[in-house]
């Protein structure tokens, strides 16, 4: 339920389904998942899990590529590592690093991000994570092949509810489903409000950090 006086973030709240959405919902309600997709639920769950892992890997590779492409030519790997050491160990501010290396604060922030990526790469090389990832992929492929062998029988004999189930049992299940859907909607609304508050806190943190860096740089200039 949408709280009174609260404006949702992003798309406006639309309580009614469109005709196309209703048609899809009715089709899914009238047919089993196995009949629609010709795959068992377990196989689809494994495929979805594998797809999510691949998406996470792609996002990581894209962010790493962004950081690598953004590295300035005048900073080599050793200089970026030195920046990261001064920033984390000696508590050098971004402004102080910019003065020390004779560049802009934006260039310093970019170099620090690139140094973090390089440090993560070195850690991954030493932990053998690539071998563990390959083993997990091989295991998922083997499970997928096993599921494919089970699918024809599952599709030929789709699960059906026995005719002996009383109507009041089905009614109780429907009521429970409706209650869970209502709770899920409440949780989604609470999550949206928390995300909004989190963004505001992040903006405040960045504003305070910028003011702190400017004052620290000014103090360093007048009283080195």
mmCIF file with all atom_site columns, C-alpha atoms in Angstrom:
data_model
loop_
_atom_site.group_PDB
_atom_site.id
_atom_site.type_symbol
_atom_site.label_atom_id
_atom_site.label_alt_id
_atom_site.label_comp_id
_atom_site.label_asym_id
_atom_site.label_entity_id
_atom_site.label_seq_id
_atom_site.pdbx_PDB_ins_code
_atom_site.Cartn_x
_atom_site.Cartn_y
_atom_site.Cartn_z
_atom_site.occupancy
_atom_site.B_iso_or_equiv
_atom_site.pdbx_formal_charge
_atom_site.auth_seq_id
_atom_site.auth_comp_id
_atom_site.auth_asym_id
_atom_site.auth_atom_id
_atom_site.pdbx_PDB_model_num
ATOM 1   C CA . UNK A 1 1   ? 0.000   0.000   0.000   1.00 0.00 ? 1   UNK A CA 1
ATOM 2   C CA . UNK A 1 2   ? 1.303   3.450   -0.930  1.00 0.00 ? 2   UNK A CA 1
ATOM 3   C CA . UNK A 1 3   ? 1.648   5.697   2.174   1.00 0.00 ? 3   UNK A CA 1
ATOM 4   C CA . UNK A 1 4   ? -0.497  8.824   2.101   1.00 0.00 ? 4   UNK A CA 1
ATOM 5   C CA . UNK A 1 5   ? 1.399   11.929  1.024   1.00 0.00 ? 5   UNK A CA 1
ATOM 6   C CA . UNK A 1 6   ? 4.397   9.977   -0.293  1.00 0.00 ? 6   UNK A CA 1
ATOM 7   C CA . UNK A 1 7   ? 5.498   10.468  -3.896  1.00 0.00 ? 7   UNK A CA 1
ATOM 8   C CA . UNK A 1 8   ? 7.054   7.335   -5.432  1.00 0.00 ? 8   UNK A CA 1
ATOM 9   C CA . UNK A 1 9   ? 10.417  7.581   -7.184  1.00 0.00 ? 9   UNK A CA 1
ATOM 10  C CA . UNK A 1 10  ? 10.558  6.802   -10.905 1.00 0.00 ? 10  UNK A CA 1
ATOM 11  C CA . UNK A 1 11  ? 7.455   5.485   -12.627 1.00 0.00 ? 11  UNK A CA 1
ATOM 12  C CA . UNK A 1 12  ? 4.069   6.688   -11.292 1.00 0.00 ? 12  UNK A CA 1
ATOM 13  C CA . UNK A 1 13  ? 1.981   4.222   -9.318  1.00 0.00 ? 13  UNK A CA 1
ATOM 14  C CA . UNK A 1 14  ? -0.536  2.540   -11.644 1.00 0.00 ? 14  UNK A CA 1
ATOM 15  C CA . UNK A 1 15  ? -2.918  0.241   -9.756  1.00 0.00 ? 15  UNK A CA 1
ATOM 16  C CA . UNK A 1 16  ? -4.633  -1.235  -12.843 1.00 0.00 ? 16  UNK A CA 1
ATOM 17  C CA . UNK A 1 17  ? -3.015  -3.626  -15.304 1.00 0.00 ? 17  UNK A CA 1
ATOM 18  C CA . UNK A 1 18  ? -3.027  -2.804  -19.002 1.00 0.00 ? 18  UNK A CA 1
ATOM 19  C CA . UNK A 1 19  ? -5.000  -5.109  -21.351 1.00 0.00 ? 19  UNK A CA 1
ATOM 20  C CA . UNK A 1 20  ? -1.768  -6.695  -22.605 1.00 0.00 ? 20  UNK A CA 1
ATOM 21  C CA . UNK A 1 21  ? -0.563  -7.334  -19.065 1.00 0.00 ? 21  UNK A CA 1
ATOM 22  C CA . UNK A 1 22  ? -3.916  -8.877  -18.146 1.00 0.00 ? 22  UNK A CA 1
ATOM 23  C CA . UNK A 1 23  ? -3.731  -11.162 -21.174 1.00 0.00 ? 23  UNK A CA 1
ATOM 24  C CA . UNK A 1 24  ? -0.255  -12.343 -20.181 1.00 0.00 ? 24  UNK A CA 1
ATOM 25  C CA . UNK A 1 25  ? -1.355  -12.863 -16.579 1.00 0.00 ? 25  UNK A CA 1
ATOM 26  C CA . UNK A 1 26  ? -4.406  -14.873 -17.642 1.00 0.00 ? 26  UNK A CA 1
ATOM 27  C CA . UNK A 1 27  ? -2.325  -17.002 -20.018 1.00 0.00 ? 27  UNK A CA 1
ATOM 28  C CA . UNK A 1 28  ? 0.189   -17.828 -17.302 1.00 0.00 ? 28  UNK A CA 1
ATOM 29  C CA . UNK A 1 29  ? -2.644  -18.622 -14.879 1.00 0.00 ? 29  UNK A CA 1
ATOM 30  C CA . UNK A 1 30  ? -4.235  -21.008 -17.389 1.00 0.00 ? 30  UNK A CA 1
ATOM 31  C CA . UNK A 1 31  ? -1.031  -22.864 -18.297 1.00 0.00 ? 31  UNK A CA 1
ATOM 32  C CA . UNK A 1 32  ? 1.755   -24.403 -16.290 1.00 0.00 ? 32  UNK A CA 1
ATOM 33  C CA . UNK A 1 33  ? 5.275   -22.996 -16.481 1.00 0.00 ? 33  UNK A CA 1
ATOM 34  C CA . UNK A 1 34  ? 6.534   -26.230 -18.046 1.00 0.00 ? 34  UNK A CA 1
ATOM 35  C CA . UNK A 1 35  ? 3.954   -25.999 -20.848 1.00 0.00 ? 35  UNK A CA 1
ATOM 36  C CA . UNK A 1 36  ? 4.792   -22.351 -21.574 1.00 0.00 ? 36  UNK A CA 1
ATOM 37  C CA . UNK A 1 37  ? 8.577   -22.629 -21.587 1.00 0.00 ? 37  UNK A CA 1
ATOM 38  C CA . UNK A 1 38  ? 9.080   -26.366 -22.234 1.00 0.00 ? 38  UNK A CA 1
ATOM 39  C CA . UNK A 1 39  ? 11.557  -26.336 -19.338 1.00 0.00 ? 39  UNK A CA 1
ATOM 40  C CA . UNK A 1 40  ? 11.253  -27.511 -15.760 1.00 0.00 ? 40  UNK A CA 1
ATOM 41  C CA . UNK A 1 41  ? 11.228  -24.956 -12.979 1.00 0.00 ? 41  UNK A CA 1
ATOM 42  C CA . UNK A 1 42  ? 14.499  -26.277 -11.540 1.00 0.00 ? 42  UNK A CA 1
ATOM 43  C CA . UNK A 1 43  ? 16.272  -25.917 -14.881 1.00 0.00 ? 43  UNK A CA 1
ATOM 44  C CA . UNK A 1 44  ? 14.945  -22.385 -15.333 1.00 0.00 ? 44  UNK A CA 1
ATOM 45  C CA . UNK A 1 45  ? 16.087  -21.410 -11.832 1.00 0.00 ? 45  UNK A CA 1
ATOM 46  C CA . UNK A 1 46  ? 19.578  -22.684 -12.548 1.00 0.00 ? 46  UNK A CA 1
ATOM 47  C CA . UNK A 1 47  ? 19.654  -20.854 -15.874 1.00 0.00 ? 47  UNK A CA 1
ATOM 48  C CA . UNK A 1 48  ? 18.491  -17.655 -14.184 1.00 0.00 ? 48  UNK A CA 1
ATOM 49  C CA . UNK A 1 49  ? 21.144  -18.029 -11.488 1.00 0.00 ? 49  UNK A CA 1
ATOM 50  C CA . UNK A 1 50  ? 23.816  -18.538 -14.130 1.00 0.00 ? 50  UNK A CA 1
ATOM 51  C CA . UNK A 1 51  ? 22.555  -15.491 -16.046 1.00 0.00 ? 51  UNK A CA 1
ATOM 52  C CA . UNK A 1 52  ? 22.733  -13.337 -12.914 1.00 0.00 ? 52  UNK A CA 1
ATOM 53  C CA . UNK A 1 53  ? 26.317  -14.464 -12.305 1.00 0.00 ? 53  UNK A CA 1
ATOM 54  C CA . UNK A 1 54  ? 27.240  -13.647 -15.899 1.00 0.00 ? 54  UNK A CA 1
ATOM 55  C CA . UNK A 1 55  ? 25.615  -10.225 -15.551 1.00 0.00 ? 55  UNK A CA 1
ATOM 56  C CA . UNK A 1 56  ? 27.580  -9.514  -12.372 1.00 0.00 ? 56  UNK A CA 1
ATOM 57  C CA . UNK A 1 57  ? 30.789  -10.549 -14.132 1.00 0.00 ? 57  UNK A CA 1
ATOM 58  C CA . UNK A 1 58  ? 29.947  -8.261  -17.059 1.00 0.00 ? 58  UNK A CA 1
ATOM 59  C CA . UNK A 1 59  ? 29.261  -5.306  -14.753 1.00 0.00 ? 59  UNK A CA 1
ATOM 60  C CA . UNK A 1 60  ? 32.578  -5.861  -12.969 1.00 0.00 ? 60  UNK A CA 1
ATOM 61  C CA . UNK A 1 61  ? 34.485  -6.091  -16.263 1.00 0.00 ? 61  UNK A CA 1
ATOM 62  C CA . UNK A 1 62  ? 32.773  -2.950  -17.565 1.00 0.00 ? 62  UNK A CA 1
ATOM 63  C CA . UNK A 1 63  ? 33.631  -0.957  -14.436 1.00 0.00 ? 63  UNK A CA 1
ATOM 64  C CA . UNK A 1 64  ? 37.206  -2.220  -14.565 1.00 0.00 ? 64  UNK A CA 1
ATOM 65  C CA . UNK A 1 65  ? 37.411  -1.209  -18.232 1.00 0.00 ? 65  UNK A CA 1
ATOM 66  C CA . UNK A 1 66  ? 36.054  2.250   -17.360 1.00 0.00 ? 66  UNK A CA 1
ATOM 67  C CA . UNK A 1 67  ? 38.684  2.697   -14.662 1.00 0.00 ? 67  UNK A CA 1
ATOM 68  C CA . UNK A 1 68  ? 41.489  1.496   -16.923 1.00 0.00 ? 68  UNK A CA 1
ATOM 69  C CA . UNK A 1 69  ? 40.458  3.719   -19.848 1.00 0.00 ? 69  UNK A CA 1
ATOM 70  C CA . UNK A 1 70  ? 40.200  6.730   -17.541 1.00 0.00 ? 70  UNK A CA 1
ATOM 71  C CA . UNK A 1 71  ? 43.791  6.475   -16.294 1.00 0.00 ? 71  UNK A CA 1
ATOM 72  C CA . UNK A 1 72  ? 45.862  9.517   -17.195 1.00 0.00 ? 72  UNK A CA 1
ATOM 73  C CA . UNK A 1 73  ? 49.039  8.811   -19.218 1.00 0.00 ? 73  UNK A CA 1
ATOM 74  C CA . UNK A 1 74  ? 51.241  10.885  -16.881 1.00 0.00 ? 74  UNK A CA 1
ATOM 75  C CA . UNK A 1 75  ? 50.485  8.529   -13.943 1.00 0.00 ? 75  UNK A CA 1
ATOM 76  C CA . UNK A 1 76  ? 52.062  5.102   -14.094 1.00 0.00 ? 76  UNK A CA 1
ATOM 77  C CA . UNK A 1 77  ? 51.103  2.125   -11.955 1.00 0.00 ? 77  UNK A CA 1
ATOM 78  C CA . UNK A 1 78  ? 53.668  2.930   -9.251  1.00 0.00 ? 78  UNK A CA 1
ATOM 79  C CA . UNK A 1 79  ? 52.467  6.535   -8.945  1.00 0.00 ? 79  UNK A CA 1
ATOM 80  C CA . UNK A 1 80  ? 48.849  5.410   -8.641  1.00 0.00 ? 80  UNK A CA 1
ATOM 81  C CA . UNK A 1 81  ? 49.830  2.910   -5.943  1.00 0.00 ? 81  UNK A CA 1
ATOM 82  C CA . UNK A 1 82  ? 51.720  5.666   -4.097  1.00 0.00 ? 82  UNK A CA 1
ATOM 83  C CA . UNK A 1 83  ? 48.625  7.900   -4.252  1.00 0.00 ? 83  UNK A CA 1
ATOM 84  C CA . UNK A 1 84  ? 46.492  5.127   -2.781  1.00 0.00 ? 84  UNK A CA 1
ATOM 85  C CA . UNK A 1 85  ? 49.042  4.491   -0.007  1.00 0.00 ? 85  UNK A CA 1
ATOM 86  C CA . UNK A 1 86  ? 49.177  8.181   0.943   1.00 0.00 ? 86  UNK A CA 1
ATOM 87  C CA . UNK A 1 87  ? 45.396  8.482   0.804   1.00 0.00 ? 87  UNK A CA 1
ATOM 88  C CA . UNK A 1 88  ? 44.694  5.421   2.971   1.00 0.00 ? 88  UNK A CA 1
ATOM 89  C CA . UNK A 1 89  ? 47.775  5.296   5.196   1.00 0.00 ? 89  UNK A CA 1
ATOM 90  C CA . UNK A 1 90  ? 48.886  8.918   5.581   1.00 0.00 ? 90  UNK A CA 1
ATOM 91  C CA . UNK A 1 91  ? 45.332  10.295  5.353   1.00 0.00 ? 91  UNK A CA 1
ATOM 92  C CA . UNK A 1 92  ? 46.208  12.664  2.517   1.00 0.00 ? 92  UNK A CA 1
ATOM 93  C CA . UNK A 1 93  ? 43.140  14.519  1.244   1.00 0.00 ? 93  UNK A CA 1
ATOM 94  C CA . UNK A 1 94  ? 42.310  14.648  -2.459  1.00 0.00 ? 94  UNK A CA 1
ATOM 95  C CA . UNK A 1 95  ? 43.298  18.315  -2.554  1.00 0.00 ? 95  UNK A CA 1
ATOM 96  C CA . UNK A 1 96  ? 46.647  17.639  -0.887  1.00 0.00 ? 96  UNK A CA 1
ATOM 97  C CA . UNK A 1 97  ? 47.381  14.841  -3.355  1.00 0.00 ? 97  UNK A CA 1
ATOM 98  C CA . UNK A 1 98  ? 46.491  17.161  -6.226  1.00 0.00 ? 98  UNK A CA 1
ATOM 99  C CA . UNK A 1 99  ? 49.005  19.725  -4.954  1.00 0.00 ? 99  UNK A CA 1
ATOM 100 C CA . UNK A 1 100 ? 51.676  17.077  -4.421  1.00 0.00 ? 100 UNK A CA 1
ATOM 101 C CA . UNK A 1 101 ? 51.358  15.542  -7.889  1.00 0.00 ? 101 UNK A CA 1
ATOM 102 C CA . UNK A 1 102 ? 50.539  18.794  -9.701  1.00 0.00 ? 102 UNK A CA 1
ATOM 103 C CA . UNK A 1 103 ? 47.172  17.808  -11.152 1.00 0.00 ? 103 UNK A CA 1
ATOM 104 C CA . UNK A 1 104 ? 43.453  18.395  -10.680 1.00 0.00 ? 104 UNK A CA 1
ATOM 105 C CA . UNK A 1 105 ? 41.352  16.771  -7.957  1.00 0.00 ? 105 UNK A CA 1
ATOM 106 C CA . UNK A 1 106 ? 39.369  14.939  -10.636 1.00 0.00 ? 106 UNK A CA 1
ATOM 107 C CA . UNK A 1 107 ? 42.572  13.350  -11.942 1.00 0.00 ? 107 UNK A CA 1
ATOM 108 C CA . UNK A 1 108 ? 43.477  12.287  -8.401  1.00 0.00 ? 108 UNK A CA 1
ATOM 109 C CA . UNK A 1 109 ? 40.065  10.672  -7.830  1.00 0.00 ? 109 UNK A CA 1
ATOM 110 C CA . UNK A 1 110 ? 40.367  8.811   -11.141 1.00 0.00 ? 110 UNK A CA 1
ATOM 111 C CA . UNK A 1 111 ? 43.876  7.612   -10.283 1.00 0.00 ? 111 UNK A CA 1
ATOM 112 C CA . UNK A 1 112 ? 42.719  6.395   -6.846  1.00 0.00 ? 112 UNK A CA 1
ATOM 113 C CA . UNK A 1 113 ? 39.873  4.398   -8.392  1.00 0.00 ? 113 UNK A CA 1
ATOM 114 C CA . UNK A 1 114 ? 42.271  2.865   -10.906 1.00 0.00 ? 114 UNK A CA 1
ATOM 115 C CA . UNK A 1 115 ? 44.713  1.979   -8.113  1.00 0.00 ? 115 UNK A CA 1
ATOM 116 C CA . UNK A 1 116 ? 41.917  0.227   -6.188  1.00 0.00 ? 116 UNK A CA 1
ATOM 117 C CA . UNK A 1 117 ? 41.081  -1.844  -9.273  1.00 0.00 ? 117 UNK A CA 1
ATOM 118 C CA . UNK A 1 118 ? 44.741  -2.789  -9.717  1.00 0.00 ? 118 UNK A CA 1
ATOM 119 C CA . UNK A 1 119 ? 44.998  -3.809  -6.054  1.00 0.00 ? 119 UNK A CA 1
ATOM 120 C CA . UNK A 1 120 ? 41.897  -6.013  -6.445  1.00 0.00 ? 120 UNK A CA 1
ATOM 121 C CA . UNK A 1 121 ? 43.404  -7.618  -9.542  1.00 0.00 ? 121 UNK A CA 1
ATOM 122 C CA . UNK A 1 122 ? 46.572  -8.515  -7.644  1.00 0.00 ? 122 UNK A CA 1
ATOM 123 C CA . UNK A 1 123 ? 44.515  -10.006 -4.807  1.00 0.00 ? 123 UNK A CA 1
ATOM 124 C CA . UNK A 1 124 ? 42.467  -12.112 -7.228  1.00 0.00 ? 124 UNK A CA 1
ATOM 125 C CA . UNK A 1 125 ? 45.637  -13.451 -8.874  1.00 0.00 ? 125 UNK A CA 1
ATOM 126 C CA . UNK A 1 126 ? 46.970  -14.658 -5.516  1.00 0.00 ? 126 UNK A CA 1
ATOM 127 C CA . UNK A 1 127 ? 43.770  -16.306 -4.242  1.00 0.00 ? 127 UNK A CA 1
ATOM 128 C CA . UNK A 1 128 ? 43.147  -18.714 -7.115  1.00 0.00 ? 128 UNK A CA 1
ATOM 129 C CA . UNK A 1 129 ? 39.638  -17.401 -7.646  1.00 0.00 ? 129 UNK A CA 1
ATOM 130 C CA . UNK A 1 130 ? 39.811  -18.179 -11.367 1.00 0.00 ? 130 UNK A CA 1
ATOM 131 C CA . UNK A 1 131 ? 40.173  -21.909 -10.689 1.00 0.00 ? 131 UNK A CA 1
ATOM 132 C CA . UNK A 1 132 ? 37.245  -21.866 -8.253  1.00 0.00 ? 132 UNK A CA 1
ATOM 133 C CA . UNK A 1 133 ? 35.109  -19.990 -10.785 1.00 0.00 ? 133 UNK A CA 1
ATOM 134 C CA . UNK A 1 134 ? 35.912  -22.508 -13.531 1.00 0.00 ? 134 UNK A CA 1
ATOM 135 C CA . UNK A 1 135 ? 34.971  -25.387 -11.219 1.00 0.00 ? 135 UNK A CA 1
ATOM 136 C CA . UNK A 1 136 ? 31.644  -23.751 -10.343 1.00 0.00 ? 136 UNK A CA 1
ATOM 137 C CA . UNK A 1 137 ? 30.883  -23.200 -14.036 1.00 0.00 ? 137 UNK A CA 1
ATOM 138 C CA . UNK A 1 138 ? 31.662  -26.848 -14.838 1.00 0.00 ? 138 UNK A CA 1
ATOM 139 C CA . UNK A 1 139 ? 29.391  -27.964 -11.996 1.00 0.00 ? 139 UNK A CA 1
ATOM 140 C CA . UNK A 1 140 ? 26.525  -25.755 -13.216 1.00 0.00 ? 140 UNK A CA 1
ATOM 141 C CA . UNK A 1 141 ? 26.922  -27.080 -16.765 1.00 0.00 ? 141 UNK A CA 1
ATOM 142 C CA . UNK A 1 142 ? 26.784  -30.658 -15.473 1.00 0.00 ? 142 UNK A CA 1
ATOM 143 C CA . UNK A 1 143 ? 23.644  -29.887 -13.445 1.00 0.00 ? 143 UNK A CA 1
ATOM 144 C CA . UNK A 1 144 ? 22.065  -28.231 -16.476 1.00 0.00 ? 144 UNK A CA 1
ATOM 145 C CA . UNK A 1 145 ? 22.703  -31.330 -18.619 1.00 0.00 ? 145 UNK A CA 1
ATOM 146 C CA . UNK A 1 146 ? 21.197  -33.512 -15.894 1.00 0.00 ? 146 UNK A CA 1
ATOM 147 C CA . UNK A 1 147 ? 18.117  -31.272 -15.789 1.00 0.00 ? 147 UNK A CA 1
ATOM 148 C CA . UNK A 1 148 ? 17.777  -31.410 -19.586 1.00 0.00 ? 148 UNK A CA 1
ATOM 149 C CA . UNK A 1 149 ? 17.629  -35.200 -19.376 1.00 0.00 ? 149 UNK A CA 1
ATOM 150 C CA . UNK A 1 150 ? 14.773  -34.976 -16.844 1.00 0.00 ? 150 UNK A CA 1
ATOM 151 C CA . UNK A 1 151 ? 12.733  -32.386 -18.747 1.00 0.00 ? 151 UNK A CA 1
ATOM 152 C CA . UNK A 1 152 ? 10.958  -34.580 -21.378 1.00 0.00 ? 152 UNK A CA 1
ATOM 153 C CA . UNK A 1 153 ? 9.280   -36.690 -18.688 1.00 0.00 ? 153 UNK A CA 1
ATOM 154 C CA . UNK A 1 154 ? 8.334   -33.609 -16.691 1.00 0.00 ? 154 UNK A CA 1
ATOM 155 C CA . UNK A 1 155 ? 6.780   -31.962 -19.753 1.00 0.00 ? 155 UNK A CA 1
ATOM 156 C CA . UNK A 1 156 ? 4.951   -35.121 -20.830 1.00 0.00 ? 156 UNK A CA 1
ATOM 157 C CA . UNK A 1 157 ? 3.368   -35.474 -17.386 1.00 0.00 ? 157 UNK A CA 1
ATOM 158 C CA . UNK A 1 158 ? 2.822   -31.964 -15.987 1.00 0.00 ? 158 UNK A CA 1
ATOM 159 C CA . UNK A 1 159 ? 1.979   -31.721 -12.325 1.00 0.00 ? 159 UNK A CA 1
ATOM 160 C CA . UNK A 1 160 ? -1.747  -31.496 -11.645 1.00 0.00 ? 160 UNK A CA 1
ATOM 161 C CA . UNK A 1 161 ? -3.668  -30.887 -8.462  1.00 0.00 ? 161 UNK A CA 1
ATOM 162 C CA . UNK A 1 162 ? -5.550  -33.964 -7.235  1.00 0.00 ? 162 UNK A CA 1
ATOM 163 C CA . UNK A 1 163 ? -9.313  -33.652 -7.538  1.00 0.00 ? 163 UNK A CA 1
ATOM 164 C CA . UNK A 1 164 ? -9.784  -34.526 -3.848  1.00 0.00 ? 164 UNK A CA 1
ATOM 165 C CA . UNK A 1 165 ? -8.482  -31.181 -2.523  1.00 0.00 ? 165 UNK A CA 1
ATOM 166 C CA . UNK A 1 166 ? -11.401 -29.356 -0.836  1.00 0.00 ? 166 UNK A CA 1
ATOM 167 C CA . UNK A 1 167 ? -12.401 -25.898 -2.030  1.00 0.00 ? 167 UNK A CA 1
ATOM 168 C CA . UNK A 1 168 ? -11.782 -24.340 1.382   1.00 0.00 ? 168 UNK A CA 1
ATOM 169 C CA . UNK A 1 169 ? -8.124  -25.408 1.174   1.00 0.00 ? 169 UNK A CA 1
ATOM 170 C CA . UNK A 1 170 ? -7.716  -23.670 -2.174  1.00 0.00 ? 170 UNK A CA 1
ATOM 171 C CA . UNK A 1 171 ? -9.501  -20.621 -0.769  1.00 0.00 ? 171 UNK A CA 1
ATOM 172 C CA . UNK A 1 172 ? -7.118  -20.526 2.199   1.00 0.00 ? 172 UNK A CA 1
ATOM 173 C CA . UNK A 1 173 ? -4.140  -20.716 -0.152  1.00 0.00 ? 173 UNK A CA 1
ATOM 174 C CA . UNK A 1 174 ? -5.532  -17.850 -2.252  1.00 0.00 ? 174 UNK A CA 1
ATOM 175 C CA . UNK A 1 175 ? -5.991  -15.738 0.883   1.00 0.00 ? 175 UNK A CA 1
ATOM 176 C CA . UNK A 1 176 ? -2.437  -16.479 1.978   1.00 0.00 ? 176 UNK A CA 1
ATOM 177 C CA . UNK A 1 177 ? -1.082  -15.541 -1.460  1.00 0.00 ? 177 UNK A CA 1
ATOM 178 C CA . UNK A 1 178 ? -3.018  -12.255 -1.391  1.00 0.00 ? 178 UNK A CA 1
ATOM 179 C CA . UNK A 1 179 ? -1.647  -11.479 2.074   1.00 0.00 ? 179 UNK A CA 1
ATOM 180 C CA . UNK A 1 180 ? 1.924   -12.193 0.961   1.00 0.00 ? 180 UNK A CA 1
ATOM 181 C CA . UNK A 1 181 ? 1.497   -10.005 -2.123  1.00 0.00 ? 181 UNK A CA 1
ATOM 182 C CA . UNK A 1 182 ? 0.254   -7.184  0.115   1.00 0.00 ? 182 UNK A CA 1
ATOM 183 C CA . UNK A 1 183 ? 3.292   -7.565  2.389   1.00 0.00 ? 183 UNK A CA 1
ATOM 184 C CA . UNK A 1 184 ? 5.648   -7.632  -0.584  1.00 0.00 ? 184 UNK A CA 1
ATOM 185 C CA . UNK A 1 185 ? 4.157   -4.364  -1.819  1.00 0.00 ? 185 UNK A CA 1
ATOM 186 C CA . UNK A 1 186 ? 4.629   -2.796  1.618   1.00 0.00 ? 186 UNK A CA 1
ATOM 187 C CA . UNK A 1 187 ? 8.255   -3.919  1.676   1.00 0.00 ? 187 UNK A CA 1
ATOM 188 C CA . UNK A 1 188 ? 8.797   -2.514  -1.818  1.00 0.00 ? 188 UNK A CA 1
ATOM 189 C CA . UNK A 1 189 ? 7.387   0.861   -0.739  1.00 0.00 ? 189 UNK A CA 1
ATOM 190 C CA . UNK A 1 190 ? 9.590   0.903   2.362   1.00 0.00 ? 190 UNK A CA 1
ATOM 191 C CA . UNK A 1 191 ? 12.621  0.025   0.230   1.00 0.00 ? 191 UNK A CA 1
ATOM 192 C CA . UNK A 1 192 ? 11.907  2.928   -2.128  1.00 0.00 ? 192 UNK A CA 1
ATOM 193 C CA . UNK A 1 193 ? 11.667  5.374   0.778   1.00 0.00 ? 193 UNK A CA 1
ATOM 194 C CA . UNK A 1 194 ? 14.904  4.064   2.292   1.00 0.00 ? 194 UNK A CA 1
ATOM 195 C CA . UNK A 1 195 ? 16.677  4.397   -1.056  1.00 0.00 ? 195 UNK A CA 1
ATOM 196 C CA . UNK A 1 196 ? 15.484  8.004   -1.259  1.00 0.00 ? 196 UNK A CA 1
ATOM 197 C CA . UNK A 1 197 ? 16.809  8.719   2.246   1.00 0.00 ? 197 UNK A CA 1
ATOM 198 C CA . UNK A 1 198 ? 20.081  6.969   1.408   1.00 0.00 ? 198 UNK A CA 1
ATOM 199 C CA . UNK A 1 199 ? 20.591  9.175   -1.639  1.00 0.00 ? 199 UNK A CA 1
ATOM 200 C CA . UNK A 1 200 ? 20.020  12.285  0.462   1.00 0.00 ? 200 UNK A CA 1
ATOM 201 C CA . UNK A 1 201 ? 22.536  11.065  3.049   1.00 0.00 ? 201 UNK A CA 1
ATOM 202 C CA . UNK A 1 202 ? 25.067  10.367  0.313   1.00 0.00 ? 202 UNK A CA 1
ATOM 203 C CA . UNK A 1 203 ? 24.623  13.889  -1.064  1.00 0.00 ? 203 UNK A CA 1
ATOM 204 C CA . UNK A 1 204 ? 25.135  15.333  2.428   1.00 0.00 ? 204 UNK A CA 1
ATOM 205 C CA . UNK A 1 205 ? 28.272  13.242  2.924   1.00 0.00 ? 205 UNK A CA 1
ATOM 206 C CA . UNK A 1 206 ? 29.721  14.433  -0.382  1.00 0.00 ? 206 UNK A CA 1
ATOM 207 C CA . UNK A 1 207 ? 28.905  18.059  0.447   1.00 0.00 ? 207 UNK A CA 1
ATOM 208 C CA . UNK A 1 208 ? 30.564  17.847  3.876   1.00 0.00 ? 208 UNK A CA 1
ATOM 209 C CA . UNK A 1 209 ? 33.580  16.021  2.415   1.00 0.00 ? 209 UNK A CA 1
ATOM 210 C CA . UNK A 1 210 ? 34.063  18.712  -0.249  1.00 0.00 ? 210 UNK A CA 1
ATOM 211 C CA . UNK A 1 211 ? 33.909  21.472  2.359   1.00 0.00 ? 211 UNK A CA 1
ATOM 212 C CA . UNK A 1 212 ? 36.360  19.545  4.560   1.00 0.00 ? 212 UNK A CA 1
ATOM 213 C CA . UNK A 1 213 ? 38.848  19.138  1.692   1.00 0.00 ? 213 UNK A CA 1
ATOM 214 C CA . UNK A 1 214 ? 38.642  22.800  0.723   1.00 0.00 ? 214 UNK A CA 1
ATOM 215 C CA . UNK A 1 215 ? 39.256  23.983  4.293   1.00 0.00 ? 215 UNK A CA 1
ATOM 216 C CA . UNK A 1 216 ? 42.108  21.495  4.746   1.00 0.00 ? 216 UNK A CA 1
ATOM 217 C CA . UNK A 1 217 ? 43.742  22.686  1.510   1.00 0.00 ? 217 UNK A CA 1
ATOM 218 C CA . UNK A 1 218 ? 43.319  26.335  2.518   1.00 0.00 ? 218 UNK A CA 1
ATOM 219 C CA . UNK A 1 219 ? 44.872  25.679  5.926   1.00 0.00 ? 219 UNK A CA 1
ATOM 220 C CA . UNK A 1 220 ? 47.782  23.904  4.255   1.00 0.00 ? 220 UNK A CA 1
ATOM 221 C CA . UNK A 1 221 ? 48.387  26.924  2.020   1.00 0.00 ? 221 UNK A CA 1
ATOM 222 C CA . UNK A 1 222 ? 48.321  29.541  4.802   1.00 0.00 ? 222 UNK A CA 1
ATOM 223 C CA . UNK A 1 223 ? 50.019  27.400  7.453   1.00 0.00 ? 223 UNK A CA 1
ATOM 224 C CA . UNK A 1 224 ? 52.162  24.719  5.775   1.00 0.00 ? 224 UNK A CA 1
#
